[in-house]
mmCIF file of C-alpha atoms in Angstrom:
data_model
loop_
_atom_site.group_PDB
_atom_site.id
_atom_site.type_symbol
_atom_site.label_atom_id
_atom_site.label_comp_id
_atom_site.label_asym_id
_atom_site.label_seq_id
_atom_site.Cartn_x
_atom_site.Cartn_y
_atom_site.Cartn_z
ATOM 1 C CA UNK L 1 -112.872 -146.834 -93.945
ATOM 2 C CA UNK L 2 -111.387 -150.095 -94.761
ATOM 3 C CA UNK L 3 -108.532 -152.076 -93.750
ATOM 4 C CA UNK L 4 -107.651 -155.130 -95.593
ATOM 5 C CA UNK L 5 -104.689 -157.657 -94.686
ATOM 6 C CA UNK L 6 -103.051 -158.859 -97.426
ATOM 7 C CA UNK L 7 -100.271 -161.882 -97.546
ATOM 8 C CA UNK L 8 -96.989 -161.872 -95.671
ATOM 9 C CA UNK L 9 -98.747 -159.419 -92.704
ATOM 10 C CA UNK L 10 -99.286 -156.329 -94.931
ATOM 11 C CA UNK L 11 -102.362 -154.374 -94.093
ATOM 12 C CA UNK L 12 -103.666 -151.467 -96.451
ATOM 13 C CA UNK L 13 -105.818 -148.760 -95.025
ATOM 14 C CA UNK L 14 -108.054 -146.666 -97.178
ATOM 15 C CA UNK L 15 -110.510 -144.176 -96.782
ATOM 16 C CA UNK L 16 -112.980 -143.324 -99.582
ATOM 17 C CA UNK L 17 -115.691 -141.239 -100.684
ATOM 18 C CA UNK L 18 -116.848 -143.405 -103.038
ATOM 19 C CA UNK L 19 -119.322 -146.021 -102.929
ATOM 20 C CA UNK L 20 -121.234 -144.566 -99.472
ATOM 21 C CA UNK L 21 -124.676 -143.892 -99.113
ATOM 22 C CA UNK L 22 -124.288 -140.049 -99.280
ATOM 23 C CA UNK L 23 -122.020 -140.799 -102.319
ATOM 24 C CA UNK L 24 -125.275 -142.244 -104.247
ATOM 25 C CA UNK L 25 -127.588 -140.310 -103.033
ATOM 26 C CA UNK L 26 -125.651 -137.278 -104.557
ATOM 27 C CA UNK L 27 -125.770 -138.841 -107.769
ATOM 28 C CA UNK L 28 -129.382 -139.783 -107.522
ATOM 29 C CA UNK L 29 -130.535 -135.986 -106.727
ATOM 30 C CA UNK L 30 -127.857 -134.913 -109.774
ATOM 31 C CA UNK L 31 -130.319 -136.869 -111.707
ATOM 32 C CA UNK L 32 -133.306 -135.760 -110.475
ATOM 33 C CA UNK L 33 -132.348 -132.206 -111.118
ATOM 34 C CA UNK L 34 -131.155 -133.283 -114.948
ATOM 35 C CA UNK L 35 -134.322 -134.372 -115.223
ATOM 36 C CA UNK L 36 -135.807 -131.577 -113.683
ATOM 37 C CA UNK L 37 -134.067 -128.856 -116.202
ATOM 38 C CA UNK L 38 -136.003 -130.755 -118.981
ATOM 39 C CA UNK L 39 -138.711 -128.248 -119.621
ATOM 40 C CA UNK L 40 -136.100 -125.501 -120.041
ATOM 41 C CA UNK L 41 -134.413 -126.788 -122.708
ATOM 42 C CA UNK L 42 -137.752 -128.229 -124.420
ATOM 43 C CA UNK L 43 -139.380 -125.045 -124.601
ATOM 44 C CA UNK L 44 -139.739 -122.782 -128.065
ATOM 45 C CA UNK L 45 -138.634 -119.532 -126.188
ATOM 46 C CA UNK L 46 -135.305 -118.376 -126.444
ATOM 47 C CA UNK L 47 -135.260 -117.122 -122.724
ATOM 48 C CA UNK L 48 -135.784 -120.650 -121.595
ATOM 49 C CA UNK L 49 -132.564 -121.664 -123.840
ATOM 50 C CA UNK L 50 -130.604 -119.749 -122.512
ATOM 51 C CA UNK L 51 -131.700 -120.185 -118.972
ATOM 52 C CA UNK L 52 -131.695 -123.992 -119.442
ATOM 53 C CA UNK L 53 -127.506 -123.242 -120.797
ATOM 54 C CA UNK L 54 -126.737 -122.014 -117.654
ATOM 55 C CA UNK L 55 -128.511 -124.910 -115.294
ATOM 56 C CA UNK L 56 -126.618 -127.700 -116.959
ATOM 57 C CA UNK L 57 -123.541 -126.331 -117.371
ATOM 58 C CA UNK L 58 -123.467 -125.742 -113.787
ATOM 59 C CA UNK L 59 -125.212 -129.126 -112.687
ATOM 60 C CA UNK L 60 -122.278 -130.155 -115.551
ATOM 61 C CA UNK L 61 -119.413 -128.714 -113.077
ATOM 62 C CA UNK L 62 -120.977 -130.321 -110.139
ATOM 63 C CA UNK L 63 -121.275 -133.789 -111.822
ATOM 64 C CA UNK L 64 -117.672 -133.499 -112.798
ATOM 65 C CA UNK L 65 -116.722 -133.101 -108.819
ATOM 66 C CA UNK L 66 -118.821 -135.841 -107.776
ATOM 67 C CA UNK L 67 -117.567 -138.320 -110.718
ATOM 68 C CA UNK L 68 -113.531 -137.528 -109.622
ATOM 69 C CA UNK L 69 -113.910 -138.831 -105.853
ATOM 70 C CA UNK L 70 -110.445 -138.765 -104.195
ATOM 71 C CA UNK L 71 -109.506 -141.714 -101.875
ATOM 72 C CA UNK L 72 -106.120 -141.882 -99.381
ATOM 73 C CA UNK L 73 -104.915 -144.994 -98.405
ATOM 74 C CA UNK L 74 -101.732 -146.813 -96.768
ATOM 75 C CA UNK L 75 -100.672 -149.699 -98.941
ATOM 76 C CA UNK L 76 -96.736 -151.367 -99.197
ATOM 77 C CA UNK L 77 -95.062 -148.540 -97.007
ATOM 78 C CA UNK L 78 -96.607 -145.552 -98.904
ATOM 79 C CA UNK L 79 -99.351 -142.920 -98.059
ATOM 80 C CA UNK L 80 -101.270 -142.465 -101.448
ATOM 81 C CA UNK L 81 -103.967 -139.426 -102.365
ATOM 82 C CA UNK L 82 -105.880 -140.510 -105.668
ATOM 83 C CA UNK L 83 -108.374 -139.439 -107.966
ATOM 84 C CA UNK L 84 -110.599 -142.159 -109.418
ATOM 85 C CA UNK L 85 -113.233 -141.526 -112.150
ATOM 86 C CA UNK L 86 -116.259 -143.152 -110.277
ATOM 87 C CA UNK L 87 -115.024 -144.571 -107.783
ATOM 88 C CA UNK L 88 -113.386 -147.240 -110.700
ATOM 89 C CA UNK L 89 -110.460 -145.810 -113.008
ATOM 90 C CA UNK L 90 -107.369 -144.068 -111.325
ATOM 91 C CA UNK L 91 -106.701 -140.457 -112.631
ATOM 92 C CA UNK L 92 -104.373 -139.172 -110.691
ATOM 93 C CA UNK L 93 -102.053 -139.713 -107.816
ATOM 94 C CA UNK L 94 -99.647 -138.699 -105.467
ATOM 95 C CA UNK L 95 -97.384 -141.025 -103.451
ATOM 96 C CA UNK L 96 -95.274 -140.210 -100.171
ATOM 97 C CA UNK L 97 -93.169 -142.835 -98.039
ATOM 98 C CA UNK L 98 -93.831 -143.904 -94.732
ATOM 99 C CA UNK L 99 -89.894 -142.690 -93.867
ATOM 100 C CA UNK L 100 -91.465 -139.080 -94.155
ATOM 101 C CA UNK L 101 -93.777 -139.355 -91.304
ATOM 102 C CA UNK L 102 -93.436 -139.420 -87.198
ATOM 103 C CA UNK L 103 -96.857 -139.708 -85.899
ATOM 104 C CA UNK L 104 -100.608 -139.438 -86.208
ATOM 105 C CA UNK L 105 -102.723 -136.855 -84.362
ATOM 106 C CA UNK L 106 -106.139 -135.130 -84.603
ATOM 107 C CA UNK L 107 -106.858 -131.529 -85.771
ATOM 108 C CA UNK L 108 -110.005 -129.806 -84.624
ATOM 109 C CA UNK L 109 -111.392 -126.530 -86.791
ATOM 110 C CA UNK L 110 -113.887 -124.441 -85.422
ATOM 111 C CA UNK L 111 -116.409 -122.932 -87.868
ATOM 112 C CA UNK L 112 -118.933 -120.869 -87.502
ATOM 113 C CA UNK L 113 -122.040 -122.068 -88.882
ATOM 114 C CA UNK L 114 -121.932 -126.149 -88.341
ATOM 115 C CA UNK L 115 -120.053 -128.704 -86.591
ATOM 116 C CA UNK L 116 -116.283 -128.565 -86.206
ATOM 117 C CA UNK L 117 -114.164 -130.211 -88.798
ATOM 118 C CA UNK L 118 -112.057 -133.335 -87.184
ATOM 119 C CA UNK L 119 -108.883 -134.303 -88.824
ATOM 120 C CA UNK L 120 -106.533 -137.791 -88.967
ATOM 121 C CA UNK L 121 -103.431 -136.072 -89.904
ATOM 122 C CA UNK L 122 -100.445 -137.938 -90.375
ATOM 123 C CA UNK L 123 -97.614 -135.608 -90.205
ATOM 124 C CA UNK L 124 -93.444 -135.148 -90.189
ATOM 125 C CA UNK L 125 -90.480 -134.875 -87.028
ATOM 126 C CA UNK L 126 -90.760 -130.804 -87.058
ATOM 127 C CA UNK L 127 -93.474 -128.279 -87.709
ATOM 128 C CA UNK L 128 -92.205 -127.834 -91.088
ATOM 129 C CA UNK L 129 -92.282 -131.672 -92.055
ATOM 130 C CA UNK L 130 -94.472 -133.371 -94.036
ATOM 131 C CA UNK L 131 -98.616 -133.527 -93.524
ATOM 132 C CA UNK L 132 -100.962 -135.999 -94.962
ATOM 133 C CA UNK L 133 -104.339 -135.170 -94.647
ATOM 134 C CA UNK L 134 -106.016 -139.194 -93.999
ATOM 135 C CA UNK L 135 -109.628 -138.575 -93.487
ATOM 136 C CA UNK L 136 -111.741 -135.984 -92.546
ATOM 137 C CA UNK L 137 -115.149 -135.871 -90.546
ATOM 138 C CA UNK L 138 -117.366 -133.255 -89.124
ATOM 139 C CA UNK L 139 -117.225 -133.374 -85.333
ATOM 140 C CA UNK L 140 -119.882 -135.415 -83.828
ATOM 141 C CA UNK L 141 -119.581 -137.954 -81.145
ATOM 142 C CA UNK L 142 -119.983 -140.666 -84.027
ATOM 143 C CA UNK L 143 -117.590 -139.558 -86.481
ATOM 144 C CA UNK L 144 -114.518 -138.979 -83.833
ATOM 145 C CA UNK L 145 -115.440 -142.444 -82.977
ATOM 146 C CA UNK L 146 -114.309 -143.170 -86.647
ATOM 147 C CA UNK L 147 -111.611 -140.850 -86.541
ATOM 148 C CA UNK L 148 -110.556 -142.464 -83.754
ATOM 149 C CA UNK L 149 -110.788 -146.169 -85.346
ATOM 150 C CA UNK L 150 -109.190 -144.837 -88.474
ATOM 151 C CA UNK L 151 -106.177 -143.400 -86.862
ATOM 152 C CA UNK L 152 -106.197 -147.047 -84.490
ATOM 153 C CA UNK L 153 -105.724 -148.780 -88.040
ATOM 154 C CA UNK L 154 -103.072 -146.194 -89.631
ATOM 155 C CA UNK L 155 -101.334 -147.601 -86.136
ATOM 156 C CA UNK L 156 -101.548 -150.659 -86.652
ATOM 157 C CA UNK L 157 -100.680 -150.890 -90.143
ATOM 158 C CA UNK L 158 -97.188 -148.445 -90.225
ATOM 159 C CA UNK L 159 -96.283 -148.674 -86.530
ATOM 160 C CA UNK L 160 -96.708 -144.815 -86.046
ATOM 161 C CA UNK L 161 -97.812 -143.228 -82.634
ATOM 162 C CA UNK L 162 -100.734 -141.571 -82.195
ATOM 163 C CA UNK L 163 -100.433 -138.031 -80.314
ATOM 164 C CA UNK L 164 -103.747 -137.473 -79.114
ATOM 165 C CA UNK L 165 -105.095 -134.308 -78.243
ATOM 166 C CA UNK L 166 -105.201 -133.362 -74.227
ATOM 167 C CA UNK L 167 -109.083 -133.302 -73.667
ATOM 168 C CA UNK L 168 -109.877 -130.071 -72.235
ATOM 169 C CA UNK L 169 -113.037 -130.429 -70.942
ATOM 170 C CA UNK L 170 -115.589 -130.381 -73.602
#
C-alpha cells in the first residue's frame, strides 16, 4: 500500500500488485520455466514440437496475467480499478465517485484448503449499493494488520467510517 499527500491536503491511496517481491519473483520463475521448455522446442522429433506448443502457449497465458497487474486507488474524490501493462502503461479503467459510498468494513471468506480471504471493502447506504473491492489479503495476523492500516488510510483520505467487524472470539 501507499499513501501519498499531494498539494492543497489531498491524499491518494493505492494498493498494487505490481512492483512487490512476489510480483518479481513470479516473473523470474516465468523465466526460468521459458528457459526450461528450451529442449522441447530444440529437438528433431515431432512429439517434442508439439509438446513444446502446448508449454508455451500456456506459460504464454500465464505471462499475459502477470504482465496486466490491476491496481485500486483513491485519488481527487474517486475510487479507481486499473489495469497497467507492467506495472507502467494504463490499459484499462474504471472510475466511481466518492458520493457513491457510506463506509468501509472488512469481509472474511472461509475456504477450505488455506487461510481465509480478508477483504477492505468500501461499499454503498443499502445492501444493494455500490461495493469496491480495495485490497485483498489472505488472513494472517500480519496481513489484517495491513488490512487494517489500509482501511485507517481510505479513512483518512475520504472521511468514510470504518464498520468493523464484532470480534467473536477467534
Amino acid at each position: 500500500m501507499e499513501t501519498r499527500l499531494m498539494a492543497e491536503g489531498r491524499t491518494t491511496v493505492i494498493h498494487r500488485g505490481a512492483f512487490t517481491v512476489a510480483w518479481w519473483t513470479a516473473g523470474l520463475v516465468m523465466l526460468a520455466a521459458g528457459y526450461w521448455g528450451l529442449p522441447l522446442i530444440q529437438s528433431d522429433q515431432f512429439e517434442n514440437h508439439f509438446f513444446g506448443l502446448f508449454y508455451y502457449s500456456i506459460l504464454a497465458g500465464i505471462v499475459l496475467f502477470w504482465a496486466l497487474p490491476s491496481e485500486q486507488r483513491f485519488e481527487n474524490g474517486l475510487f479507481e480499478r486499473r489495469f497497467v501493462l507492467l506495472g507502467l502503461l494504463v490499459l484499462w479503467k474504471k472510475s466511481t465517485p466518492l458520493s457513491a459510498f457510506t463506509e468501509i468494513h472488512y469481509e472474511q471468506d472461509p475456504n477450505l484448503f488455506r487461510n481465509d480471504t480478508v477483504w477492505v471493502m468500501v461499499s454503498g447506504s443499502d445492501d444493494n449499493g455500490e461495493r469496491f473491492a480495495f485490497a485483498n489479503f489472505s488472513a494472517t495476523a500480519a496481513n489484517i494488520e495491513k488490512a487494517k492500516a489500509i482501511a485507517a488510510a481510505l479513512s483518512l483520505a475520504t472521511g468514510l467510517p470504518i464498520n468493523v467487524p464484532e470480534d467473536d472470539g477467534q
